[in-house]
Amino acid sequence: MQTAERRVMVQACDIVKFYGRFKALDRVSLTIHEGEKIVIIGPSGSGKSTLLRSINRLEEIDAGSMTVNGMDLYNPKTDLTRVREEVGMVFQAFNLFPHKTVLENLTLAQIVVRKRSKDEALEKAKGLLVKVGLSDKASAYPGKLSGGQQQRVAIARSLAMDPKIMLFDEPTSALDPEMI
């Protein structure tokens, strides 16, 4: 359902997910409109990460339906690559490429997926590094960064893609309180 004011960006209806006999998600439904910020809170093992991963279909659901940015994730005609181009995700483990510098981590997908020129990608990446307080780490490798620094690089990398939807899984777990 669309509103004249705010588009529905994520629509989950009666999502069910099992891991063996364990039911991680039990008929979860939610609607997120453009511009909304939603926080999912619950104890460890309550399905928060599973729900987030199902929004960009990194996790297959067992029942229910999921629409993201107007696209039905389970319609065989839906191009999942196109969906994922518009959904940024910062994972708990950050998933930075250890053999690439911070700047290379921030520019790679911009060049390959968004088809930006190297100069345009570098400009955007450098601007984001300033915003997350890591402009001095552009040539560092992830293994030389603290956990909080790696997390800020992962956030900047995701933002560099200008996604329509951002998913954060434990977004402040490694950050110092003053950085949150």
Short mmCIF file of N, CA and C in Angstrom, two decimals:
data_model
loop_
_atom_site.label_atom_id
_atom_site.label_comp_id
_atom_site.label_asym_id
_atom_site.label_seq_id
_atom_site.Cartn_x
_atom_site.Cartn_y
_atom_site.Cartn_z
N MET A 1 0.83 -1.17 0.00
CA MET A 1 0.00 0.00 0.00
C MET A 1 0.88 1.24 0.00
N GLN A 2 0.62 2.18 -0.89
CA GLN A 2 1.41 3.40 -1.00
C GLN A 2 0.59 4.57 -0.46
N THR A 3 1.27 5.53 0.13
CA THR A 3 0.59 6.75 0.54
C THR A 3 1.15 7.88 -0.30
N ALA A 4 0.38 8.94 -0.48
CA ALA A 4 0.85 10.08 -1.25
C ALA A 4 2.05 10.72 -0.57
N GLU A 5 2.11 10.63 0.74
CA GLU A 5 3.18 11.28 1.48
C GLU A 5 4.44 10.42 1.56
N ARG A 6 4.29 9.18 1.97
CA ARG A 6 5.47 8.33 2.18
C ARG A 6 5.24 6.96 1.59
N ARG A 7 6.17 6.55 0.75
CA ARG A 7 6.10 5.22 0.14
C ARG A 7 6.39 4.14 1.17
N VAL A 8 5.81 2.98 0.96
CA VAL A 8 6.16 1.81 1.76
C VAL A 8 7.46 1.26 1.19
N MET A 9 8.48 1.19 2.02
CA MET A 9 9.79 0.70 1.57
C MET A 9 9.98 -0.77 1.90
N VAL A 10 9.45 -1.21 3.03
CA VAL A 10 9.55 -2.62 3.43
C VAL A 10 8.18 -3.05 3.95
N GLN A 11 7.70 -4.15 3.41
CA GLN A 11 6.43 -4.72 3.87
C GLN A 11 6.67 -6.21 4.11
N ALA A 12 6.61 -6.62 5.36
CA ALA A 12 6.75 -8.02 5.72
C ALA A 12 5.42 -8.49 6.29
N CYS A 13 4.93 -9.62 5.80
CA CYS A 13 3.65 -10.14 6.25
C CYS A 13 3.80 -11.59 6.71
N ASP A 14 3.54 -11.82 7.99
CA ASP A 14 3.52 -13.17 8.56
C ASP A 14 4.77 -13.98 8.23
N ILE A 15 5.94 -13.38 8.43
CA ILE A 15 7.21 -14.04 8.13
C ILE A 15 7.48 -15.15 9.17
N VAL A 16 7.78 -16.32 8.64
CA VAL A 16 8.15 -17.47 9.47
C VAL A 16 9.49 -17.98 8.99
N LYS A 17 10.39 -18.26 9.92
CA LYS A 17 11.70 -18.82 9.58
C LYS A 17 12.09 -19.86 10.62
N PHE A 18 12.41 -21.04 10.14
CA PHE A 18 12.89 -22.12 11.00
C PHE A 18 14.36 -22.37 10.74
N TYR A 19 15.07 -22.74 11.78
CA TYR A 19 16.41 -23.32 11.69
C TYR A 19 16.25 -24.71 12.29
N GLY A 20 16.08 -25.70 11.43
CA GLY A 20 15.75 -27.03 11.92
C GLY A 20 14.38 -26.97 12.57
N ARG A 21 14.30 -27.33 13.85
CA ARG A 21 13.03 -27.29 14.56
C ARG A 21 12.83 -25.98 15.33
N PHE A 22 13.89 -25.15 15.36
CA PHE A 22 13.81 -23.88 16.09
C PHE A 22 13.15 -22.82 15.21
N LYS A 23 12.08 -22.21 15.72
CA LYS A 23 11.37 -21.16 14.99
C LYS A 23 11.97 -19.81 15.37
N ALA A 24 12.78 -19.25 14.46
CA ALA A 24 13.45 -17.98 14.72
C ALA A 24 12.51 -16.80 14.53
N LEU A 25 11.61 -16.90 13.57
CA LEU A 25 10.61 -15.85 13.32
C LEU A 25 9.24 -16.50 13.27
N ASP A 26 8.32 -15.96 14.03
CA ASP A 26 6.99 -16.55 14.14
C ASP A 26 5.92 -15.52 13.75
N ARG A 27 5.56 -15.51 12.47
CA ARG A 27 4.52 -14.63 11.92
C ARG A 27 4.81 -13.16 12.19
N VAL A 28 6.01 -12.74 11.86
CA VAL A 28 6.43 -11.35 12.03
C VAL A 28 5.88 -10.52 10.87
N SER A 29 5.26 -9.41 11.20
CA SER A 29 4.76 -8.47 10.19
C SER A 29 5.23 -7.07 10.55
N LEU A 30 5.59 -6.30 9.53
CA LEU A 30 5.96 -4.91 9.76
C LEU A 30 5.84 -4.14 8.46
N THR A 31 5.63 -2.85 8.60
CA THR A 31 5.60 -1.94 7.47
C THR A 31 6.50 -0.76 7.80
N ILE A 32 7.42 -0.47 6.90
CA ILE A 32 8.34 0.65 7.10
C ILE A 32 8.17 1.60 5.92
N HIS A 33 7.88 2.84 6.23
CA HIS A 33 7.68 3.86 5.20
C HIS A 33 8.98 4.61 4.93
N GLU A 34 9.05 5.21 3.78
CA GLU A 34 10.20 6.02 3.40
C GLU A 34 10.47 7.06 4.48
N GLY A 35 11.73 7.16 4.88
CA GLY A 35 12.13 8.13 5.88
C GLY A 35 12.01 7.67 7.32
N GLU A 36 11.32 6.56 7.57
CA GLU A 36 11.19 6.06 8.94
C GLU A 36 12.48 5.41 9.40
N LYS A 37 12.70 5.50 10.68
CA LYS A 37 13.82 4.82 11.33
C LYS A 37 13.22 3.87 12.35
N ILE A 38 13.51 2.61 12.21
CA ILE A 38 12.94 1.57 13.07
C ILE A 38 14.08 0.90 13.84
N VAL A 39 13.86 0.64 15.11
CA VAL A 39 14.82 -0.08 15.93
C VAL A 39 14.16 -1.37 16.37
N ILE A 40 14.85 -2.47 16.18
CA ILE A 40 14.35 -3.77 16.62
C ILE A 40 15.18 -4.18 17.83
N ILE A 41 14.51 -4.36 18.94
CA ILE A 41 15.18 -4.67 20.19
C ILE A 41 14.69 -6.02 20.70
N GLY A 42 15.61 -6.81 21.19
CA GLY A 42 15.25 -8.09 21.77
C GLY A 42 16.49 -8.81 22.24
N PRO A 43 16.31 -9.87 23.00
CA PRO A 43 17.46 -10.62 23.51
C PRO A 43 18.19 -11.37 22.40
N SER A 44 19.38 -11.79 22.69
CA SER A 44 20.15 -12.60 21.77
C SER A 44 19.35 -13.84 21.37
N GLY A 45 19.34 -14.14 20.08
CA GLY A 45 18.62 -15.31 19.60
C GLY A 45 17.14 -15.08 19.34
N SER A 46 16.68 -13.82 19.42
CA SER A 46 15.25 -13.56 19.24
C SER A 46 14.85 -13.32 17.78
N GLY A 47 15.81 -13.36 16.86
CA GLY A 47 15.47 -13.25 15.44
C GLY A 47 15.73 -11.91 14.79
N LYS A 48 16.37 -10.99 15.51
CA LYS A 48 16.62 -9.65 14.96
C LYS A 48 17.47 -9.72 13.69
N SER A 49 18.60 -10.40 13.75
CA SER A 49 19.48 -10.51 12.58
C SER A 49 18.81 -11.30 11.47
N THR A 50 18.08 -12.33 11.82
CA THR A 50 17.37 -13.13 10.82
C THR A 50 16.37 -12.27 10.07
N LEU A 51 15.65 -11.43 10.78
CA LEU A 51 14.69 -10.55 10.12
C LEU A 51 15.40 -9.59 9.18
N LEU A 52 16.47 -8.96 9.66
CA LEU A 52 17.22 -8.03 8.81
C LEU A 52 17.75 -8.72 7.55
N ARG A 53 18.32 -9.91 7.74
CA ARG A 53 18.88 -10.64 6.60
C ARG A 53 17.79 -11.09 5.63
N SER A 54 16.57 -11.27 6.11
CA SER A 54 15.49 -11.66 5.21
C SER A 54 15.02 -10.48 4.36
N ILE A 55 15.26 -9.27 4.82
CA ILE A 55 14.82 -8.08 4.07
C ILE A 55 15.57 -7.93 2.76
N ASN A 56 16.81 -8.41 2.68
CA ASN A 56 17.48 -8.39 1.38
C ASN A 56 17.72 -9.81 0.86
N ARG A 57 16.96 -10.72 1.40
CA ARG A 57 16.91 -12.13 1.01
C ARG A 57 18.27 -12.83 1.10
N LEU A 58 19.04 -12.43 2.07
CA LEU A 58 20.24 -13.19 2.41
C LEU A 58 19.83 -14.40 3.23
N GLU A 59 18.62 -14.35 3.76
CA GLU A 59 18.02 -15.44 4.52
C GLU A 59 16.72 -15.79 3.83
N GLU A 60 16.51 -17.06 3.53
CA GLU A 60 15.25 -17.52 2.92
C GLU A 60 14.22 -17.74 4.03
N ILE A 61 13.02 -17.23 3.82
CA ILE A 61 11.96 -17.44 4.80
C ILE A 61 11.20 -18.72 4.45
N ASP A 62 10.52 -19.28 5.44
CA ASP A 62 9.75 -20.51 5.23
C ASP A 62 8.29 -20.24 4.92
N ALA A 63 7.79 -19.07 5.33
CA ALA A 63 6.41 -18.70 5.03
C ALA A 63 6.29 -17.19 5.14
N GLY A 64 5.25 -16.65 4.52
CA GLY A 64 5.00 -15.23 4.56
C GLY A 64 5.41 -14.57 3.26
N SER A 65 5.37 -13.24 3.26
CA SER A 65 5.76 -12.49 2.06
C SER A 65 6.58 -11.28 2.46
N MET A 66 7.42 -10.85 1.53
CA MET A 66 8.31 -9.72 1.78
C MET A 66 8.40 -8.88 0.51
N THR A 67 8.08 -7.60 0.65
CA THR A 67 8.20 -6.65 -0.46
C THR A 67 9.17 -5.57 -0.02
N VAL A 68 10.14 -5.28 -0.89
CA VAL A 68 11.15 -4.26 -0.60
C VAL A 68 11.19 -3.28 -1.76
N ASN A 69 10.98 -2.01 -1.45
CA ASN A 69 11.00 -0.97 -2.45
C ASN A 69 10.08 -1.30 -3.63
N GLY A 70 8.92 -1.87 -3.30
CA GLY A 70 7.92 -2.19 -4.31
C GLY A 70 8.15 -3.50 -5.05
N MET A 71 9.21 -4.24 -4.69
CA MET A 71 9.53 -5.49 -5.38
C MET A 71 9.26 -6.69 -4.46
N ASP A 72 8.51 -7.64 -4.96
CA ASP A 72 8.21 -8.87 -4.22
C ASP A 72 9.44 -9.76 -4.25
N LEU A 73 10.05 -9.95 -3.08
CA LEU A 73 11.31 -10.72 -3.04
C LEU A 73 11.15 -12.16 -3.48
N TYR A 74 9.95 -12.71 -3.42
CA TYR A 74 9.77 -14.12 -3.74
C TYR A 74 9.06 -14.34 -5.07
N ASN A 75 8.94 -13.29 -5.86
CA ASN A 75 8.45 -13.44 -7.23
C ASN A 75 9.64 -13.87 -8.07
N PRO A 76 9.54 -14.99 -8.80
CA PRO A 76 10.68 -15.46 -9.60
C PRO A 76 11.18 -14.44 -10.62
N LYS A 77 10.36 -13.48 -10.98
CA LYS A 77 10.77 -12.46 -11.95
C LYS A 77 11.54 -11.30 -11.31
N THR A 78 11.57 -11.26 -9.99
CA THR A 78 12.26 -10.17 -9.30
C THR A 78 13.77 -10.36 -9.43
N ASP A 79 14.45 -9.30 -9.84
CA ASP A 79 15.90 -9.28 -9.97
C ASP A 79 16.49 -8.94 -8.59
N LEU A 80 16.97 -9.96 -7.89
CA LEU A 80 17.49 -9.74 -6.53
C LEU A 80 18.71 -8.82 -6.53
N THR A 81 19.49 -8.85 -7.58
CA THR A 81 20.64 -7.95 -7.66
C THR A 81 20.16 -6.50 -7.64
N ARG A 82 19.10 -6.22 -8.36
CA ARG A 82 18.54 -4.87 -8.39
C ARG A 82 18.01 -4.46 -7.01
N VAL A 83 17.37 -5.40 -6.32
CA VAL A 83 16.88 -5.12 -4.97
C VAL A 83 18.06 -4.79 -4.07
N ARG A 84 19.09 -5.62 -4.11
CA ARG A 84 20.24 -5.45 -3.20
C ARG A 84 21.06 -4.20 -3.51
N GLU A 85 20.98 -3.71 -4.74
CA GLU A 85 21.67 -2.46 -5.06
C GLU A 85 21.11 -1.29 -4.27
N GLU A 86 19.85 -1.40 -3.85
CA GLU A 86 19.18 -0.32 -3.16
C GLU A 86 19.06 -0.55 -1.65
N VAL A 87 19.61 -1.66 -1.17
CA VAL A 87 19.54 -2.00 0.26
C VAL A 87 20.96 -2.12 0.79
N GLY A 88 21.36 -1.15 1.62
CA GLY A 88 22.67 -1.21 2.25
C GLY A 88 22.57 -1.98 3.55
N MET A 89 23.61 -2.74 3.86
CA MET A 89 23.60 -3.49 5.11
C MET A 89 24.97 -3.44 5.75
N VAL A 90 24.98 -3.13 7.04
CA VAL A 90 26.19 -3.18 7.84
C VAL A 90 26.03 -4.39 8.75
N PHE A 91 26.88 -5.38 8.53
CA PHE A 91 26.80 -6.65 9.25
C PHE A 91 27.49 -6.57 10.60
N GLN A 92 27.15 -7.50 11.48
CA GLN A 92 27.82 -7.57 12.78
C GLN A 92 29.32 -7.78 12.62
N ALA A 93 29.72 -8.56 11.62
CA ALA A 93 31.13 -8.89 11.43
C ALA A 93 31.83 -7.92 10.48
N PHE A 94 31.13 -6.91 9.98
CA PHE A 94 31.63 -5.83 9.12
C PHE A 94 31.95 -6.28 7.69
N ASN A 95 32.52 -7.49 7.50
CA ASN A 95 32.78 -8.05 6.17
C ASN A 95 33.62 -7.14 5.27
N LEU A 96 34.63 -6.53 5.82
CA LEU A 96 35.56 -5.74 5.01
C LEU A 96 36.53 -6.69 4.31
N PHE A 97 37.00 -6.28 3.12
CA PHE A 97 38.00 -7.09 2.42
C PHE A 97 39.35 -6.85 3.07
N PRO A 98 39.95 -7.89 3.70
CA PRO A 98 41.18 -7.68 4.46
C PRO A 98 42.39 -7.34 3.58
N HIS A 99 42.36 -7.70 2.30
CA HIS A 99 43.48 -7.45 1.40
C HIS A 99 43.36 -6.11 0.66
N LYS A 100 42.34 -5.33 1.01
CA LYS A 100 42.14 -4.02 0.38
C LYS A 100 42.21 -2.93 1.44
N THR A 101 42.72 -1.78 1.04
CA THR A 101 42.79 -0.66 1.98
C THR A 101 41.38 -0.16 2.29
N VAL A 102 41.30 0.71 3.27
CA VAL A 102 40.02 1.32 3.63
C VAL A 102 39.42 2.00 2.41
N LEU A 103 40.22 2.80 1.70
CA LEU A 103 39.73 3.50 0.53
C LEU A 103 39.27 2.54 -0.56
N GLU A 104 40.00 1.46 -0.76
CA GLU A 104 39.59 0.46 -1.76
C GLU A 104 38.29 -0.23 -1.34
N ASN A 105 38.12 -0.47 -0.04
CA ASN A 105 36.87 -1.05 0.46
C ASN A 105 35.69 -0.14 0.17
N LEU A 106 35.91 1.17 0.25
CA LEU A 106 34.83 2.13 0.04
C LEU A 106 34.55 2.41 -1.44
N THR A 107 35.52 2.19 -2.32
CA THR A 107 35.32 2.53 -3.73
C THR A 107 34.94 1.35 -4.62
N LEU A 108 35.29 0.15 -4.24
CA LEU A 108 35.09 -1.02 -5.10
C LEU A 108 33.65 -1.17 -5.60
N ALA A 109 32.69 -1.24 -4.70
CA ALA A 109 31.30 -1.43 -5.11
C ALA A 109 30.75 -0.21 -5.84
N GLN A 110 31.21 0.97 -5.47
CA GLN A 110 30.77 2.17 -6.19
C GLN A 110 31.14 2.07 -7.67
N ILE A 111 32.35 1.59 -7.94
CA ILE A 111 32.84 1.50 -9.32
C ILE A 111 32.18 0.33 -10.05
N VAL A 112 32.10 -0.83 -9.40
CA VAL A 112 31.58 -2.03 -10.05
C VAL A 112 30.06 -2.02 -10.16
N VAL A 113 29.37 -1.70 -9.06
CA VAL A 113 27.91 -1.78 -9.03
C VAL A 113 27.25 -0.49 -9.50
N ARG A 114 27.69 0.63 -8.97
CA ARG A 114 27.07 1.92 -9.32
C ARG A 114 27.65 2.52 -10.60
N LYS A 115 28.72 1.93 -11.11
CA LYS A 115 29.35 2.38 -12.36
C LYS A 115 29.87 3.81 -12.27
N ARG A 116 30.32 4.20 -11.08
CA ARG A 116 30.90 5.53 -10.91
C ARG A 116 32.34 5.52 -11.41
N SER A 117 32.80 6.67 -11.84
CA SER A 117 34.21 6.79 -12.22
C SER A 117 35.05 6.64 -10.96
N LYS A 118 36.31 6.30 -11.15
CA LYS A 118 37.20 6.14 -10.00
C LYS A 118 37.31 7.45 -9.23
N ASP A 119 37.39 8.57 -9.95
CA ASP A 119 37.50 9.87 -9.29
C ASP A 119 36.25 10.19 -8.48
N GLU A 120 35.07 9.92 -9.04
CA GLU A 120 33.82 10.17 -8.33
C GLU A 120 33.73 9.29 -7.09
N ALA A 121 34.10 8.01 -7.23
CA ALA A 121 34.06 7.09 -6.10
C ALA A 121 35.04 7.52 -5.00
N LEU A 122 36.23 7.95 -5.41
CA LEU A 122 37.22 8.41 -4.43
C LEU A 122 36.74 9.65 -3.68
N GLU A 123 36.13 10.58 -4.41
CA GLU A 123 35.63 11.80 -3.78
C GLU A 123 34.56 11.48 -2.74
N LYS A 124 33.63 10.61 -3.11
CA LYS A 124 32.56 10.22 -2.18
C LYS A 124 33.16 9.50 -0.97
N ALA A 125 34.07 8.56 -1.22
CA ALA A 125 34.69 7.78 -0.14
C ALA A 125 35.45 8.69 0.83
N LYS A 126 36.22 9.61 0.30
CA LYS A 126 36.99 10.51 1.17
C LYS A 126 36.07 11.39 2.01
N GLY A 127 34.98 11.85 1.42
CA GLY A 127 34.01 12.65 2.17
C GLY A 127 33.38 11.86 3.31
N LEU A 128 33.07 10.60 3.05
CA LEU A 128 32.48 9.76 4.09
C LEU A 128 33.49 9.42 5.18
N LEU A 129 34.75 9.25 4.81
CA LEU A 129 35.78 8.99 5.82
C LEU A 129 35.92 10.19 6.76
N VAL A 130 35.79 11.39 6.23
CA VAL A 130 35.81 12.58 7.08
C VAL A 130 34.62 12.51 8.05
N LYS A 131 33.43 12.19 7.52
CA LYS A 131 32.23 12.14 8.36
C LYS A 131 32.33 11.13 9.49
N VAL A 132 33.00 9.99 9.24
CA VAL A 132 33.11 8.98 10.29
C VAL A 132 34.42 9.10 11.08
N GLY A 133 35.17 10.18 10.83
CA GLY A 133 36.38 10.46 11.60
C GLY A 133 37.56 9.57 11.29
N LEU A 134 37.65 9.11 10.05
CA LEU A 134 38.74 8.19 9.69
C LEU A 134 39.52 8.62 8.45
N SER A 135 39.55 9.90 8.15
CA SER A 135 40.26 10.34 6.95
C SER A 135 41.74 9.99 6.99
N ASP A 136 42.29 9.87 8.19
CA ASP A 136 43.71 9.52 8.33
C ASP A 136 43.97 8.01 8.15
N LYS A 137 42.93 7.21 7.97
CA LYS A 137 43.07 5.75 7.83
C LYS A 137 42.80 5.26 6.41
N ALA A 138 42.73 6.16 5.44
CA ALA A 138 42.37 5.79 4.06
C ALA A 138 43.28 4.71 3.48
N SER A 139 44.56 4.74 3.79
CA SER A 139 45.49 3.77 3.21
C SER A 139 45.76 2.58 4.13
N ALA A 140 45.08 2.52 5.27
CA ALA A 140 45.26 1.40 6.21
C ALA A 140 44.47 0.18 5.75
N TYR A 141 44.91 -0.97 6.20
CA TYR A 141 44.18 -2.22 5.94
C TYR A 141 43.32 -2.53 7.16
N PRO A 142 42.17 -3.19 6.94
CA PRO A 142 41.25 -3.46 8.06
C PRO A 142 41.91 -4.13 9.27
N GLY A 143 42.86 -5.01 9.04
CA GLY A 143 43.52 -5.70 10.14
C GLY A 143 44.28 -4.78 11.07
N LYS A 144 44.57 -3.57 10.62
CA LYS A 144 45.31 -2.59 11.43
C LYS A 144 44.38 -1.61 12.14
N LEU A 145 43.08 -1.84 12.00
CA LEU A 145 42.10 -0.95 12.61
C LEU A 145 41.47 -1.59 13.84
N SER A 146 41.02 -0.77 14.76
CA SER A 146 40.27 -1.28 15.91
C SER A 146 38.90 -1.75 15.43
N GLY A 147 38.19 -2.45 16.29
CA GLY A 147 36.84 -2.90 15.94
C GLY A 147 35.91 -1.74 15.63
N GLY A 148 35.99 -0.69 16.43
CA GLY A 148 35.16 0.49 16.19
C GLY A 148 35.50 1.18 14.89
N GLN A 149 36.78 1.23 14.56
CA GLN A 149 37.19 1.82 13.28
C GLN A 149 36.69 0.98 12.11
N GLN A 150 36.80 -0.34 12.24
CA GLN A 150 36.29 -1.22 11.19
C GLN A 150 34.79 -1.02 11.00
N GLN A 151 34.08 -0.87 12.10
CA GLN A 151 32.64 -0.68 12.02
C GLN A 151 32.31 0.63 11.31
N ARG A 152 33.04 1.69 11.59
CA ARG A 152 32.81 2.97 10.92
C ARG A 152 33.13 2.88 9.43
N VAL A 153 34.15 2.11 9.07
CA VAL A 153 34.45 1.90 7.64
C VAL A 153 33.30 1.16 6.98
N ALA A 154 32.77 0.13 7.65
CA ALA A 154 31.64 -0.62 7.10
C ALA A 154 30.41 0.27 6.92
N ILE A 155 30.18 1.17 7.85
CA ILE A 155 29.05 2.10 7.73
C ILE A 155 29.28 3.04 6.55
N ALA A 156 30.48 3.57 6.43
CA ALA A 156 30.80 4.47 5.32
C ALA A 156 30.69 3.74 3.98
N ARG A 157 31.14 2.50 3.94
CA ARG A 157 31.06 1.72 2.69
C ARG A 157 29.61 1.54 2.26
N SER A 158 28.76 1.26 3.20
CA SER A 158 27.35 1.07 2.87
C SER A 158 26.71 2.39 2.43
N LEU A 159 27.00 3.47 3.13
CA LEU A 159 26.46 4.79 2.77
C LEU A 159 26.96 5.27 1.42
N ALA A 160 28.16 4.86 1.03
CA ALA A 160 28.74 5.28 -0.25
C ALA A 160 27.89 4.84 -1.44
N MET A 161 27.08 3.83 -1.24
CA MET A 161 26.26 3.30 -2.33
C MET A 161 24.93 4.06 -2.48
N ASP A 162 24.67 5.03 -1.62
CA ASP A 162 23.42 5.79 -1.65
C ASP A 162 22.20 4.88 -1.69
N PRO A 163 22.11 3.94 -0.74
CA PRO A 163 20.96 3.02 -0.76
C PRO A 163 19.67 3.72 -0.37
N LYS A 164 18.57 3.17 -0.83
CA LYS A 164 17.25 3.68 -0.44
C LYS A 164 16.86 3.16 0.93
N ILE A 165 17.43 2.02 1.31
CA ILE A 165 17.14 1.38 2.59
C ILE A 165 18.47 1.00 3.23
N MET A 166 18.62 1.29 4.53
CA MET A 166 19.82 0.91 5.26
C MET A 166 19.44 -0.03 6.39
N LEU A 167 20.14 -1.14 6.48
CA LEU A 167 19.95 -2.12 7.54
C LEU A 167 21.23 -2.17 8.37
N PHE A 168 21.09 -2.03 9.66
CA PHE A 168 22.24 -2.10 10.56
C PHE A 168 22.01 -3.24 11.55
N ASP A 169 22.94 -4.18 11.58
CA ASP A 169 22.86 -5.29 12.52
C ASP A 169 23.88 -5.03 13.63
N GLU A 170 23.40 -4.67 14.81
CA GLU A 170 24.25 -4.28 15.94
C GLU A 170 25.13 -3.10 15.54
N PRO A 171 24.54 -1.98 15.14
CA PRO A 171 25.29 -0.89 14.53
C PRO A 171 26.28 -0.17 15.43
N THR A 172 26.12 -0.28 16.71
CA THR A 172 27.04 0.44 17.60
C THR A 172 27.79 -0.49 18.54
N SER A 173 27.80 -1.77 18.24
CA SER A 173 28.40 -2.73 19.17
C SER A 173 29.89 -2.51 19.40
N ALA A 174 30.63 -2.03 18.41
CA ALA A 174 32.07 -1.86 18.57
C ALA A 174 32.48 -0.39 18.69
N LEU A 175 31.51 0.51 18.74
CA LEU A 175 31.83 1.93 18.80
C LEU A 175 31.99 2.40 20.23
N ASP A 176 32.89 3.35 20.39
CA ASP A 176 33.03 4.01 21.69
C ASP A 176 31.77 4.84 21.93
N PRO A 177 31.36 5.02 23.17
CA PRO A 177 30.13 5.78 23.45
C PRO A 177 30.09 7.16 22.79
N GLU A 178 31.25 7.84 22.71
CA GLU A 178 31.24 9.18 22.10
C GLU A 178 31.08 9.14 20.59
N MET A 179 31.28 7.99 19.95
CA MET A 179 31.12 7.86 18.49
C MET A 179 29.70 7.48 18.10
N ILE A 180 28.92 6.92 19.01
CA ILE A 180 27.57 6.45 18.70
C ILE A 180 26.72 7.63 18.26
#
